[in-house]
Amino acid sequence: MVADYVARKFHVNGIVQGVGFRPFVYQLAKQYGLKGEVANTAAGVSIHIEGPSSKINSFENDISENSPPLAHIVEITSQDEPPKHFAHFNIVSSHGADQMSTLISPDVSICHDCLKELFDPDDRRFGYPFINCTNCGPRYTIIDDIPYDRPKTSMRRFKMCEHCQAEYDDPANRRFHAQPNACTDCGPHVILCDNKQKQVEIGDPIEEAARLIRQGHIIAIKGLGGFHLAVDAQNSDAVVRLRRRKLREEKPFALMSYDCEQVENYAVVGPEERKLLTSIQRPIVLLRKKTPHSIAEEVAPRNKYFGVMLAYTPLHYMLLSHGFSVLVMTSGNISEEPIAIDNSDAFERLAHIADYFLIHNRDIFLRSDDSIVRYAAEATRFIRRSRGYVPVPVFLKDELPPILALGAELKNTICITKGNTAFLSQHVGDLENLSTYEFFRLTIDHLARILEVAPQLFAYDLHPDYLSTRFAEEQQDIAKVRVQHHHAHIVSCMAEHKLDGKVIGLSFDGTGYGTDDTIWGGEILIVTAADFERAGHLAYVPMPGSTAAIKEPWRMAISYLYHAFGDSLWDLDLPILRQIEASKLKIVVEMIQQGVNCPHTSSLGRLFDGVAAIVGIRNRVNFEGQAAMELEMLAADGIDTIYDFDWLSGDPIQFLSAPIVCGVVQDVQSGLSIAQISIKFHKTLLALFTEICVSIRQDRDLNRVVLSGGCFQNSILLNGMIHELTSRDFEVFAHQRVPTNDGGISLGQAVVAAAKIG
Ligand code: ZN
Ligand code: ZN
Ligand code: FE
């Protein structure tokens, strides 16, 4: 026996099952000539390895450095063991569900190897649109239970042919235990139908779909997490028709291209954006438009950005290879409903939108929208975290009891905690209609089942009328904790950064139910996980017509103007006073004076809306936040003058809209451009909030500032606050793992609830 012959045992935790981890370990052991075995366990993977210690050290290093693309290692522990003198290195098969980890990989894009085979005429999967391997393809959207094995996926109806089975069984093969493994002989297939469900008899349905798109038709395409609606992005008529049929007036459409080189024809791709575009998650990335470009103007009207993703399924690549440089690929739904996932549902709901349907017979069990990200303030920022990222958990500082947090009303996600991990669901949507509510319930059941968690505690919003509140209150025999919306925002960001103790939280958004039954949204809070104090807020103004004021920012404009000028508002020379009928203006002023249907709000989002209407950007919006977004988009660069601002000290501090609104009105009347007014407005807010933070630091000795809430999707505000505060030696924290908008709320709710019950 060689003197230096040792044995070591490794436990690897994380997403290490169903991602080719055991074959990777097997190859590695062979490469180093080491003996032993590898097996799946309840927590991940265990490895017993024997051989010369230097080789074992290199082996250990390679495990963490070179693991397969879909693996996500959380922790590796090791201990020395007495050698057992194995003759070989073996993959030990796992036995039964009790041996399986519940960490499941997200769905990811086709890998380089599979892409090469897809376009290789000599490969047996040449042109097969469902090619995949252990390094790529569908996961989360095709399982309905654990363990992640073929019988628990929508691939169970396809029996592997001899060829595929041999690959599946061979540890040296890239398709060893690739659950969705398939080929033309044994796997799913694509067909093309018209919108009456009649199959178009044609040799190559993908080629035919490409031809129809080029003719200007709208095609519904079944993808990974749901249906898309596709049109030629350079055909303005087709884009307009799609908008009209989908009832989507102005919200930008996402684009899809084959590779970064094609994207560079119409958008600016920096090195960080390139990394995001080509990452295996393949999110939609917000990219600055190039001028000139050949994309139809109606794709993203009045927006500086395009939302762009690269092809991510083999089917996308095949479709785009028919000479398209860019397609519109927008979610297959009507307006705000959940996207369609199964064929019959798609025909039912999309037949009046799409002219043709490119469908297949691999079922999608769980809907997952495209994720949306941008690179801002030197980090990736999520706008929507869904396909490609879910269900990778957020790792927490502490162990939590099993909690189900029900999220917010808009952009809903739910969150389930398990030990020191928090699992946020995919994007559920706006909980305002029955179909989204059904999807919400389905997502709760699904996530709890695949995580094997029985929640002991529910966390939900303070708002009495939310569907999620009603859902929570219908449940019997379970502890419940209600969490204030803006508190949850800040704690969500704290949880991401593993922050303890007290922080200053800037919680800025459109709407959240306050503890005084008003509508909050411009909140400066002193926050711990368990509690918060309201240190300051935007002074209240009435919201004439309540939610009507969200859809019609001119109402907010009148409210701020009346607040600032009183009855002399009628003497102002503003476009809005000419554009809106006099009778309507009068009614709104009377509502404000008499307090009829005028809930009070401290929302910063509404101030953005109001100012956008005062400067003449728009009086009505087609989607939440549109006016505020356009105000940001129009801002000029390089201006450092600001408006007068003022705040009232006290408990809480109140910061005032009136001086800012007066400054804006003066500039509008003197003919200053919207671009200049916009940047002055943004910079005024930066100065105001910075001054308040400095004052709070003096009083309370707090130096950490946490930024959260939908307003921080505004990159002038996000970049500016980070810059202003760090230059005054604050430690500043903003979201990087979950969205800053209400899509990240459920994480905060869970952590607050855990802290409250101790
Ligand atoms: Zn692959
Ligand atoms: Zn096969
Ligand atoms: Fe919010």
JSON list of C-alpha atoms in Angstrom, two decimals, residues 94-296:
[
{"chain": "A", "resi": 94, "resn": "SER", "atom": "CA", "xyz": [-30.45, 6.75, -4.99]},
{"chain": "A", "resi": 95, "resn": "HIS", "atom": "CA", "xyz": [-33.27, 4.88, -3.37]},
{"chain": "A", "resi": 96, "resn": "GLY", "atom": "CA", "xyz": [-36.64, 6.50, -2.96]},
{"chain": "A", "resi": 97, "resn": "ALA", "atom": "CA", "xyz": [-37.89, 9.95, -2.13]},
{"chain": "A", "resi": 98, "resn": "ASP", "atom": "CA", "xyz": [-36.32, 10.15, 1.31]},
{"chain": "A", "resi": 99, "resn": "GLN", "atom": "CA", "xyz": [-32.94, 10.34, -0.34]},
{"chain": "A", "resi": 100, "resn": "MET", "atom": "CA", "xyz": [-33.68, 13.31, -2.54]},
{"chain": "A", "resi": 101, "resn": "SER", "atom": "CA", "xyz": [-32.99, 16.97, -1.99]},
{"chain": "A", "resi": 102, "resn": "THR", "atom": "CA", "xyz": [-35.81, 19.37, -2.70]},
{"chain": "A", "resi": 103, "resn": "LEU", "atom": "CA", "xyz": [-33.65, 22.01, -4.33]},
{"chain": "A", "resi": 104, "resn": "ILE", "atom": "CA", "xyz": [-34.69, 22.01, -7.95]},
{"chain": "A", "resi": 105, "resn": "SER", "atom": "CA", "xyz": [-32.95, 23.77, -10.78]},
{"chain": "A", "resi": 106, "resn": "PRO", "atom": "CA", "xyz": [-34.67, 26.55, -12.68]},
{"chain": "A", "resi": 107, "resn": "ASP", "atom": "CA", "xyz": [-35.38, 26.25, -16.41]},
{"chain": "A", "resi": 108, "resn": "VAL", "atom": "CA", "xyz": [-32.39, 27.41, -18.40]},
{"chain": "A", "resi": 109, "resn": "SER", "atom": "CA", "xyz": [-31.44, 28.04, -21.99]},
{"chain": "A", "resi": 110, "resn": "ILE", "atom": "CA", "xyz": [-30.10, 25.47, -24.44]},
{"chain": "A", "resi": 111, "resn": "CYS", "atom": "CA", "xyz": [-26.34, 24.88, -23.89]},
{"chain": "A", "resi": 112, "resn": "HIS", "atom": "CA", "xyz": [-23.57, 25.29, -26.47]},
{"chain": "A", "resi": 113, "resn": "ASP", "atom": "CA", "xyz": [-23.18, 21.55, -27.00]},
{"chain": "A", "resi": 114, "resn": "CYS", "atom": "CA", "xyz": [-26.86, 21.01, -27.69]},
{"chain": "A", "resi": 115, "resn": "LEU", "atom": "CA", "xyz": [-27.00, 24.09, -29.93]},
{"chain": "A", "resi": 116, "resn": "LYS", "atom": "CA", "xyz": [-24.15, 22.69, -32.00]},
{"chain": "A", "resi": 117, "resn": "GLU", "atom": "CA", "xyz": [-25.90, 19.33, -32.35]},
{"chain": "A", "resi": 118, "resn": "LEU", "atom": "CA", "xyz": [-29.18, 21.06, -33.26]},
{"chain": "A", "resi": 119, "resn": "PHE", "atom": "CA", "xyz": [-27.61, 22.57, -36.37]},
{"chain": "A", "resi": 120, "resn": "ASP", "atom": "CA", "xyz": [-25.32, 19.63, -37.23]},
{"chain": "A", "resi": 121, "resn": "PRO", "atom": "CA", "xyz": [-26.77, 17.66, -40.18]},
{"chain": "A", "resi": 122, "resn": "ASP", "atom": "CA", "xyz": [-24.84, 14.58, -39.03]},
{"chain": "A", "resi": 123, "resn": "ASP", "atom": "CA", "xyz": [-26.25, 14.59, -35.53]},
{"chain": "A", "resi": 124, "resn": "ARG", "atom": "CA", "xyz": [-29.18, 12.34, -34.80]},
{"chain": "A", "resi": 125, "resn": "ARG", "atom": "CA", "xyz": [-31.01, 15.30, -33.21]},
{"chain": "A", "resi": 126, "resn": "PHE", "atom": "CA", "xyz": [-30.43, 17.64, -36.15]},
{"chain": "A", "resi": 127, "resn": "GLY", "atom": "CA", "xyz": [-33.35, 20.08, -36.19]},
{"chain": "A", "resi": 128, "resn": "TYR", "atom": "CA", "xyz": [-35.05, 18.50, -33.20]},
{"chain": "A", "resi": 129, "resn": "PRO", "atom": "CA", "xyz": [-36.66, 21.37, -31.26]},
{"chain": "A", "resi": 130, "resn": "PHE", "atom": "CA", "xyz": [-36.64, 19.57, -27.88]},
{"chain": "A", "resi": 131, "resn": "ILE", "atom": "CA", "xyz": [-32.96, 18.72, -27.69]},
{"chain": "A", "resi": 132, "resn": "ASN", "atom": "CA", "xyz": [-31.56, 19.05, -24.16]},
{"chain": "A", "resi": 133, "resn": "CYS", "atom": "CA", "xyz": [-29.03, 17.53, -21.76]},
{"chain": "A", "resi": 134, "resn": "THR", "atom": "CA", "xyz": [-28.10, 17.59, -18.06]},
{"chain": "A", "resi": 135, "resn": "ASN", "atom": "CA", "xyz": [-26.67, 21.07, -18.58]},
{"chain": "A", "resi": 136, "resn": "CYS", "atom": "CA", "xyz": [-29.74, 22.65, -20.11]},
{"chain": "A", "resi": 137, "resn": "GLY", "atom": "CA", "xyz": [-33.44, 22.66, -20.78]},
{"chain": "A", "resi": 138, "resn": "PRO", "atom": "CA", "xyz": [-36.67, 22.65, -18.81]},
{"chain": "A", "resi": 139, "resn": "ARG", "atom": "CA", "xyz": [-36.83, 21.81, -15.08]},
{"chain": "A", "resi": 140, "resn": "TYR", "atom": "CA", "xyz": [-39.09, 23.77, -12.74]},
{"chain": "A", "resi": 141, "resn": "THR", "atom": "CA", "xyz": [-41.91, 24.23, -15.26]},
{"chain": "A", "resi": 142, "resn": "ILE", "atom": "CA", "xyz": [-42.27, 20.52, -16.09]},
{"chain": "A", "resi": 143, "resn": "ILE", "atom": "CA", "xyz": [-42.33, 18.96, -12.62]},
{"chain": "A", "resi": 144, "resn": "ASP", "atom": "CA", "xyz": [-45.42, 18.43, -10.54]},
{"chain": "A", "resi": 145, "resn": "ASP", "atom": "CA", "xyz": [-43.84, 16.68, -7.59]},
{"chain": "A", "resi": 146, "resn": "ILE", "atom": "CA", "xyz": [-40.51, 15.61, -6.17]},
{"chain": "A", "resi": 147, "resn": "PRO", "atom": "CA", "xyz": [-38.14, 13.85, -6.41]},
{"chain": "A", "resi": 148, "resn": "TYR", "atom": "CA", "xyz": [-37.11, 15.31, -9.74]},
{"chain": "A", "resi": 149, "resn": "ASP", "atom": "CA", "xyz": [-37.39, 12.14, -11.82]},
{"chain": "A", "resi": 150, "resn": "ARG", "atom": "CA", "xyz": [-38.96, 11.58, -15.21]},
{"chain": "A", "resi": 151, "resn": "PRO", "atom": "CA", "xyz": [-42.21, 10.07, -13.86]},
{"chain": "A", "resi": 152, "resn": "LYS", "atom": "CA", "xyz": [-42.80, 13.27, -11.89]},
{"chain": "A", "resi": 153, "resn": "THR", "atom": "CA", "xyz": [-42.41, 15.46, -14.98]},
{"chain": "A", "resi": 154, "resn": "SER", "atom": "CA", "xyz": [-44.50, 16.13, -18.06]},
{"chain": "A", "resi": 155, "resn": "MET", "atom": "CA", "xyz": [-41.99, 13.90, -19.93]},
{"chain": "A", "resi": 156, "resn": "ARG", "atom": "CA", "xyz": [-43.54, 10.80, -18.30]},
{"chain": "A", "resi": 157, "resn": "ARG", "atom": "CA", "xyz": [-45.81, 10.18, -21.31]},
{"chain": "A", "resi": 158, "resn": "PHE", "atom": "CA", "xyz": [-42.79, 9.81, -23.60]},
{"chain": "A", "resi": 159, "resn": "LYS", "atom": "CA", "xyz": [-41.01, 6.47, -23.30]},
{"chain": "A", "resi": 160, "resn": "MET", "atom": "CA", "xyz": [-37.36, 6.83, -24.21]},
{"chain": "A", "resi": 161, "resn": "CYS", "atom": "CA", "xyz": [-36.20, 4.92, -27.29]},
{"chain": "A", "resi": 162, "resn": "GLU", "atom": "CA", "xyz": [-33.23, 2.55, -27.01]},
{"chain": "A", "resi": 163, "resn": "HIS", "atom": "CA", "xyz": [-30.77, 5.24, -28.07]},
{"chain": "A", "resi": 164, "resn": "CYS", "atom": "CA", "xyz": [-32.02, 7.81, -25.57]},
{"chain": "A", "resi": 165, "resn": "GLN", "atom": "CA", "xyz": [-32.23, 5.25, -22.76]},
{"chain": "A", "resi": 166, "resn": "ALA", "atom": "CA", "xyz": [-28.61, 4.22, -23.36]},
{"chain": "A", "resi": 167, "resn": "GLU", "atom": "CA", "xyz": [-27.51, 7.86, -23.05]},
{"chain": "A", "resi": 168, "resn": "TYR", "atom": "CA", "xyz": [-29.62, 8.27, -19.94]},
{"chain": "A", "resi": 169, "resn": "ASP", "atom": "CA", "xyz": [-27.99, 5.24, -18.30]},
{"chain": "A", "resi": 170, "resn": "ASP", "atom": "CA", "xyz": [-24.39, 6.05, -19.19]},
{"chain": "A", "resi": 171, "resn": "PRO", "atom": "CA", "xyz": [-22.50, 8.05, -16.51]},
{"chain": "A", "resi": 172, "resn": "ALA", "atom": "CA", "xyz": [-19.99, 9.16, -19.11]},
{"chain": "A", "resi": 173, "resn": "ASN", "atom": "CA", "xyz": [-22.73, 10.66, -21.31]},
{"chain": "A", "resi": 174, "resn": "ARG", "atom": "CA", "xyz": [-23.85, 14.29, -21.24]},
{"chain": "A", "resi": 175, "resn": "ARG", "atom": "CA", "xyz": [-27.42, 13.02, -21.00]},
{"chain": "A", "resi": 176, "resn": "PHE", "atom": "CA", "xyz": [-26.91, 10.75, -18.00]},
{"chain": "A", "resi": 177, "resn": "HIS", "atom": "CA", "xyz": [-30.12, 11.13, -15.95]},
{"chain": "A", "resi": 178, "resn": "ALA", "atom": "CA", "xyz": [-31.25, 14.10, -18.04]},
{"chain": "A", "resi": 179, "resn": "GLN", "atom": "CA", "xyz": [-34.94, 13.71, -17.20]},
{"chain": "A", "resi": 180, "resn": "PRO", "atom": "CA", "xyz": [-36.31, 15.49, -20.29]},
{"chain": "A", "resi": 181, "resn": "ASN", "atom": "CA", "xyz": [-34.01, 13.53, -22.64]},
{"chain": "A", "resi": 182, "resn": "ALA", "atom": "CA", "xyz": [-35.71, 12.78, -25.96]},
{"chain": "A", "resi": 183, "resn": "CYS", "atom": "CA", "xyz": [-35.26, 12.60, -29.71]},
{"chain": "A", "resi": 184, "resn": "THR", "atom": "CA", "xyz": [-37.38, 12.71, -32.87]},
{"chain": "A", "resi": 185, "resn": "ASP", "atom": "CA", "xyz": [-38.22, 9.00, -32.49]},
{"chain": "A", "resi": 186, "resn": "CYS", "atom": "CA", "xyz": [-39.45, 9.09, -28.90]},
{"chain": "A", "resi": 187, "resn": "GLY", "atom": "CA", "xyz": [-40.06, 12.66, -27.75]},
{"chain": "A", "resi": 188, "resn": "PRO", "atom": "CA", "xyz": [-42.48, 15.56, -28.15]},
{"chain": "A", "resi": 189, "resn": "HIS", "atom": "CA", "xyz": [-43.24, 17.22, -31.49]},
{"chain": "A", "resi": 190, "resn": "VAL", "atom": "CA", "xyz": [-44.22, 20.58, -32.87]},
{"chain": "A", "resi": 191, "resn": "ILE", "atom": "CA", "xyz": [-47.24, 21.21, -35.03]},
{"chain": "A", "resi": 192, "resn": "LEU", "atom": "CA", "xyz": [-48.72, 24.32, -36.62]},
{"chain": "A", "resi": 193, "resn": "CYS", "atom": "CA", "xyz": [-52.45, 25.05, -36.39]},
{"chain": "A", "resi": 194, "resn": "ASP", "atom": "CA", "xyz": [-54.65, 27.88, -37.55]},
{"chain": "A", "resi": 195, "resn": "ASN", "atom": "CA", "xyz": [-56.72, 29.70, -34.95]},
{"chain": "A", "resi": 196, "resn": "LYS", "atom": "CA", "xyz": [-59.62, 27.28, -35.44]},
{"chain": "A", "resi": 197, "resn": "GLN", "atom": "CA", "xyz": [-57.38, 24.48, -34.14]},
{"chain": "A", "resi": 198, "resn": "LYS", "atom": "CA", "xyz": [-57.05, 22.96, -37.58]},
{"chain": "A", "resi": 199, "resn": "GLN", "atom": "CA", "xyz": [-53.59, 21.51, -38.17]},
{"chain": "A", "resi": 200, "resn": "VAL", "atom": "CA", "xyz": [-51.69, 22.98, -41.11]},
{"chain": "A", "resi": 201, "resn": "GLU", "atom": "CA", "xyz": [-50.35, 19.94, -42.98]},
{"chain": "A", "resi": 202, "resn": "ILE", "atom": "CA", "xyz": [-46.82, 20.93, -43.80]},
{"chain": "A", "resi": 203, "resn": "GLY", "atom": "CA", "xyz": [-43.40, 19.25, -43.73]},
{"chain": "A", "resi": 204, "resn": "ASP", "atom": "CA", "xyz": [-41.66, 21.83, -41.57]},
{"chain": "A", "resi": 205, "resn": "PRO", "atom": "CA", "xyz": [-44.03, 23.70, -39.23]},
{"chain": "A", "resi": 206, "resn": "ILE", "atom": "CA", "xyz": [-41.27, 25.99, -37.92]},
{"chain": "A", "resi": 207, "resn": "GLU", "atom": "CA", "xyz": [-40.24, 27.10, -41.38]},
{"chain": "A", "resi": 208, "resn": "GLU", "atom": "CA", "xyz": [-43.89, 27.68, -42.24]},
{"chain": "A", "resi": 209, "resn": "ALA", "atom": "CA", "xyz": [-44.38, 29.73, -39.04]},
{"chain": "A", "resi": 210, "resn": "ALA", "atom": "CA", "xyz": [-41.41, 31.86, -40.04]},
{"chain": "A", "resi": 211, "resn": "ARG", "atom": "CA", "xyz": [-42.96, 32.43, -43.46]},
{"chain": "A", "resi": 212, "resn": "LEU", "atom": "CA", "xyz": [-46.27, 33.47, -41.88]},
{"chain": "A", "resi": 213, "resn": "ILE", "atom": "CA", "xyz": [-44.55, 35.89, -39.51]},
{"chain": "A", "resi": 214, "resn": "ARG", "atom": "CA", "xyz": [-42.75, 37.46, -42.45]},
{"chain": "A", "resi": 215, "resn": "GLN", "atom": "CA", "xyz": [-46.15, 37.96, -44.09]},
{"chain": "A", "resi": 216, "resn": "GLY", "atom": "CA", "xyz": [-47.25, 39.96, -41.04]},
{"chain": "A", "resi": 217, "resn": "HIS", "atom": "CA", "xyz": [-49.21, 37.31, -39.17]},
{"chain": "A", "resi": 218, "resn": "ILE", "atom": "CA", "xyz": [-49.33, 36.97, -35.39]},
{"chain": "A", "resi": 219, "resn": "ILE", "atom": "CA", "xyz": [-48.19, 33.55, -34.18]},
{"chain": "A", "resi": 220, "resn": "ALA", "atom": "CA", "xyz": [-48.79, 32.11, -30.73]},
{"chain": "A", "resi": 221, "resn": "ILE", "atom": "CA", "xyz": [-45.75, 30.03, -29.80]},
{"chain": "A", "resi": 222, "resn": "LYS", "atom": "CA", "xyz": [-45.61, 27.57, -26.95]},
{"chain": "A", "resi": 223, "resn": "GLY", "atom": "CA", "xyz": [-42.33, 28.11, -25.12]},
{"chain": "A", "resi": 224, "resn": "LEU", "atom": "CA", "xyz": [-40.74, 27.01, -21.88]},
{"chain": "A", "resi": 225, "resn": "GLY", "atom": "CA", "xyz": [-42.87, 28.69, -19.20]},
{"chain": "A", "resi": 226, "resn": "GLY", "atom": "CA", "xyz": [-45.85, 29.64, -21.31]},
{"chain": "A", "resi": 227, "resn": "PHE", "atom": "CA", "xyz": [-47.03, 31.00, -24.64]},
{"chain": "A", "resi": 228, "resn": "HIS", "atom": "CA", "xyz": [-45.55, 33.96, -26.47]},
{"chain": "A", "resi": 229, "resn": "LEU", "atom": "CA", "xyz": [-47.15, 36.02, -29.18]},
{"chain": "A", "resi": 230, "resn": "ALA", "atom": "CA", "xyz": [-44.67, 36.66, -31.97]},
{"chain": "A", "resi": 231, "resn": "VAL", "atom": "CA", "xyz": [-44.63, 39.17, -34.79]},
{"chain": "A", "resi": 232, "resn": "ASP", "atom": "CA", "xyz": [-41.98, 40.68, -37.02]},
{"chain": "A", "resi": 233, "resn": "ALA", "atom": "CA", "xyz": [-40.58, 43.56, -34.95]},
{"chain": "A", "resi": 234, "resn": "GLN", "atom": "CA", "xyz": [-39.81, 45.56, -38.09]},
{"chain": "A", "resi": 235, "resn": "ASN", "atom": "CA", "xyz": [-43.38, 45.37, -39.38]},
{"chain": "A", "resi": 236, "resn": "SER", "atom": "CA", "xyz": [-45.22, 48.29, -37.88]},
{"chain": "A", "resi": 237, "resn": "ASP", "atom": "CA", "xyz": [-48.67, 47.15, -39.09]},
{"chain": "A", "resi": 238, "resn": "ALA", "atom": "CA", "xyz": [-48.23, 43.76, -37.44]},
{"chain": "A", "resi": 239, "resn": "VAL", "atom": "CA", "xyz": [-47.08, 45.34, -34.17]},
{"chain": "A", "resi": 240, "resn": "VAL", "atom": "CA", "xyz": [-50.05, 47.71, -34.13]},
{"chain": "A", "resi": 241, "resn": "ARG", "atom": "CA", "xyz": [-52.46, 44.85, -34.85]},
{"chain": "A", "resi": 242, "resn": "LEU", "atom": "CA", "xyz": [-50.95, 42.86, -31.99]},
{"chain": "A", "resi": 243, "resn": "ARG", "atom": "CA", "xyz": [-51.38, 45.82, -29.62]},
{"chain": "A", "resi": 244, "resn": "ARG", "atom": "CA", "xyz": [-55.00, 46.27, -30.60]},
{"chain": "A", "resi": 245, "resn": "ARG", "atom": "CA", "xyz": [-55.91, 42.60, -30.29]},
{"chain": "A", "resi": 246, "resn": "LYS", "atom": "CA", "xyz": [-54.04, 42.09, -27.03]},
{"chain": "A", "resi": 247, "resn": "LEU", "atom": "CA", "xyz": [-55.60, 45.21, -25.48]},
{"chain": "A", "resi": 248, "resn": "ARG", "atom": "CA", "xyz": [-52.16, 46.45, -24.68]},
{"chain": "A", "resi": 249, "resn": "GLU", "atom": "CA", "xyz": [-51.96, 50.06, -25.68]},
{"chain": "A", "resi": 250, "resn": "GLU", "atom": "CA", "xyz": [-48.48, 51.23, -24.83]},
{"chain": "A", "resi": 251, "resn": "LYS", "atom": "CA", "xyz": [-46.64, 48.93, -22.45]},
{"chain": "A", "resi": 252, "resn": "PRO", "atom": "CA", "xyz": [-43.39, 47.97, -24.20]},
{"chain": "A", "resi": 253, "resn": "PHE", "atom": "CA", "xyz": [-43.15, 44.63, -26.03]},
{"chain": "A", "resi": 254, "resn": "ALA", "atom": "CA", "xyz": [-40.14, 42.39, -25.47]},
{"chain": "A", "resi": 255, "resn": "LEU", "atom": "CA", "xyz": [-37.84, 41.56, -28.38]},
{"chain": "A", "resi": 256, "resn": "MET", "atom": "CA", "xyz": [-35.90, 38.40, -29.17]},
{"chain": "A", "resi": 257, "resn": "SER", "atom": "CA", "xyz": [-32.80, 38.03, -31.30]},
{"chain": "A", "resi": 258, "resn": "TYR", "atom": "CA", "xyz": [-30.47, 35.18, -32.22]},
{"chain": "A", "resi": 259, "resn": "ASP", "atom": "CA", "xyz": [-27.30, 36.68, -30.72]},
{"chain": "A", "resi": 260, "resn": "CYS", "atom": "CA", "xyz": [-25.70, 39.84, -29.32]},
{"chain": "A", "resi": 261, "resn": "GLU", "atom": "CA", "xyz": [-24.39, 40.92, -32.71]},
{"chain": "A", "resi": 262, "resn": "GLN", "atom": "CA", "xyz": [-27.94, 41.23, -33.99]},
{"chain": "A", "resi": 263, "resn": "VAL", "atom": "CA", "xyz": [-29.02, 43.07, -30.87]},
{"chain": "A", "resi": 264, "resn": "GLU", "atom": "CA", "xyz": [-26.27, 45.61, -31.44]},
{"chain": "A", "resi": 265, "resn": "ASN", "atom": "CA", "xyz": [-28.04, 46.71, -34.63]},
{"chain": "A", "resi": 266, "resn": "TYR", "atom": "CA", "xyz": [-30.79, 48.35, -32.58]},
{"chain": "A", "resi": 267, "resn": "ALA", "atom": "CA", "xyz": [-29.61, 48.66, -28.97]},
{"chain": "A", "resi": 268, "resn": "VAL", "atom": "CA", "xyz": [-26.51, 49.51, -26.95]},
{"chain": "A", "resi": 269, "resn": "VAL", "atom": "CA", "xyz": [-24.94, 46.40, -25.41]},
{"chain": "A", "resi": 270, "resn": "GLY", "atom": "CA", "xyz": [-22.30, 47.08, -22.74]},
{"chain": "A", "resi": 271, "resn": "PRO", "atom": "CA", "xyz": [-20.09, 44.31, -21.32]},
{"chain": "A", "resi": 272, "resn": "GLU", "atom": "CA", "xyz": [-22.39, 43.74, -18.32]},
{"chain": "A", "resi": 273, "resn": "GLU", "atom": "CA", "xyz": [-25.49, 43.67, -20.49]},
{"chain": "A", "resi": 274, "resn": "ARG", "atom": "CA", "xyz": [-23.78, 41.17, -22.77]},
{"chain": "A", "resi": 275, "resn": "LYS", "atom": "CA", "xyz": [-23.15, 38.89, -19.80]},
{"chain": "A", "resi": 276, "resn": "LEU", "atom": "CA", "xyz": [-26.79, 39.13, -18.77]},
{"chain": "A", "resi": 277, "resn": "LEU", "atom": "CA", "xyz": [-28.10, 38.54, -22.30]},
{"chain": "A", "resi": 278, "resn": "THR", "atom": "CA", "xyz": [-25.97, 35.44, -22.81]},
{"chain": "A", "resi": 279, "resn": "SER", "atom": "CA", "xyz": [-26.38, 34.04, -19.27]},
{"chain": "A", "resi": 280, "resn": "ILE", "atom": "CA", "xyz": [-28.12, 30.66, -19.04]},
{"chain": "A", "resi": 281, "resn": "GLN", "atom": "CA", "xyz": [-31.09, 32.39, -17.37]},
{"chain": "A", "resi": 282, "resn": "ARG", "atom": "CA", "xyz": [-31.70, 34.43, -20.55]},
{"chain": "A", "resi": 283, "resn": "PRO", "atom": "CA", "xyz": [-33.69, 37.25, -18.96]},
{"chain": "A", "resi": 284, "resn": "ILE", "atom": "CA", "xyz": [-35.19, 40.17, -20.81]},
{"chain": "A", "resi": 285, "resn": "VAL", "atom": "CA", "xyz": [-32.54, 42.89, -20.42]},
{"chain": "A", "resi": 286, "resn": "LEU", "atom": "CA", "xyz": [-33.37, 46.58, -20.66]},
{"chain": "A", "resi": 287, "resn": "LEU", "atom": "CA", "xyz": [-31.05, 48.13, -23.23]},
{"chain": "A", "resi": 288, "resn": "ARG", "atom": "CA", "xyz": [-30.79, 51.71, -24.42]},
{"chain": "A", "resi": 289, "resn": "LYS", "atom": "CA", "xyz": [-32.17, 52.13, -27.95]},
{"chain": "A", "resi": 290, "resn": "LYS", "atom": "CA", "xyz": [-29.74, 52.99, -30.72]},
{"chain": "A", "resi": 291, "resn": "THR", "atom": "CA", "xyz": [-30.64, 55.69, -33.21]},
{"chain": "A", "resi": 292, "resn": "PRO", "atom": "CA", "xyz": [-31.46, 55.13, -35.90]},
{"chain": "A", "resi": 293, "resn": "HIS", "atom": "CA", "xyz": [-32.84, 51.60, -35.69]},
{"chain": "A", "resi": 294, "resn": "SER", "atom": "CA", "xyz": [-35.17, 49.56, -37.84]},
{"chain": "A", "resi": 295, "resn": "ILE", "atom": "CA", "xyz": [-37.60, 48.43, -35.13]},
{"chain": "A", "resi": 296, "resn": "ALA", "atom": "CA", "xyz": [-41.21, 49.57, -35.39]}
]
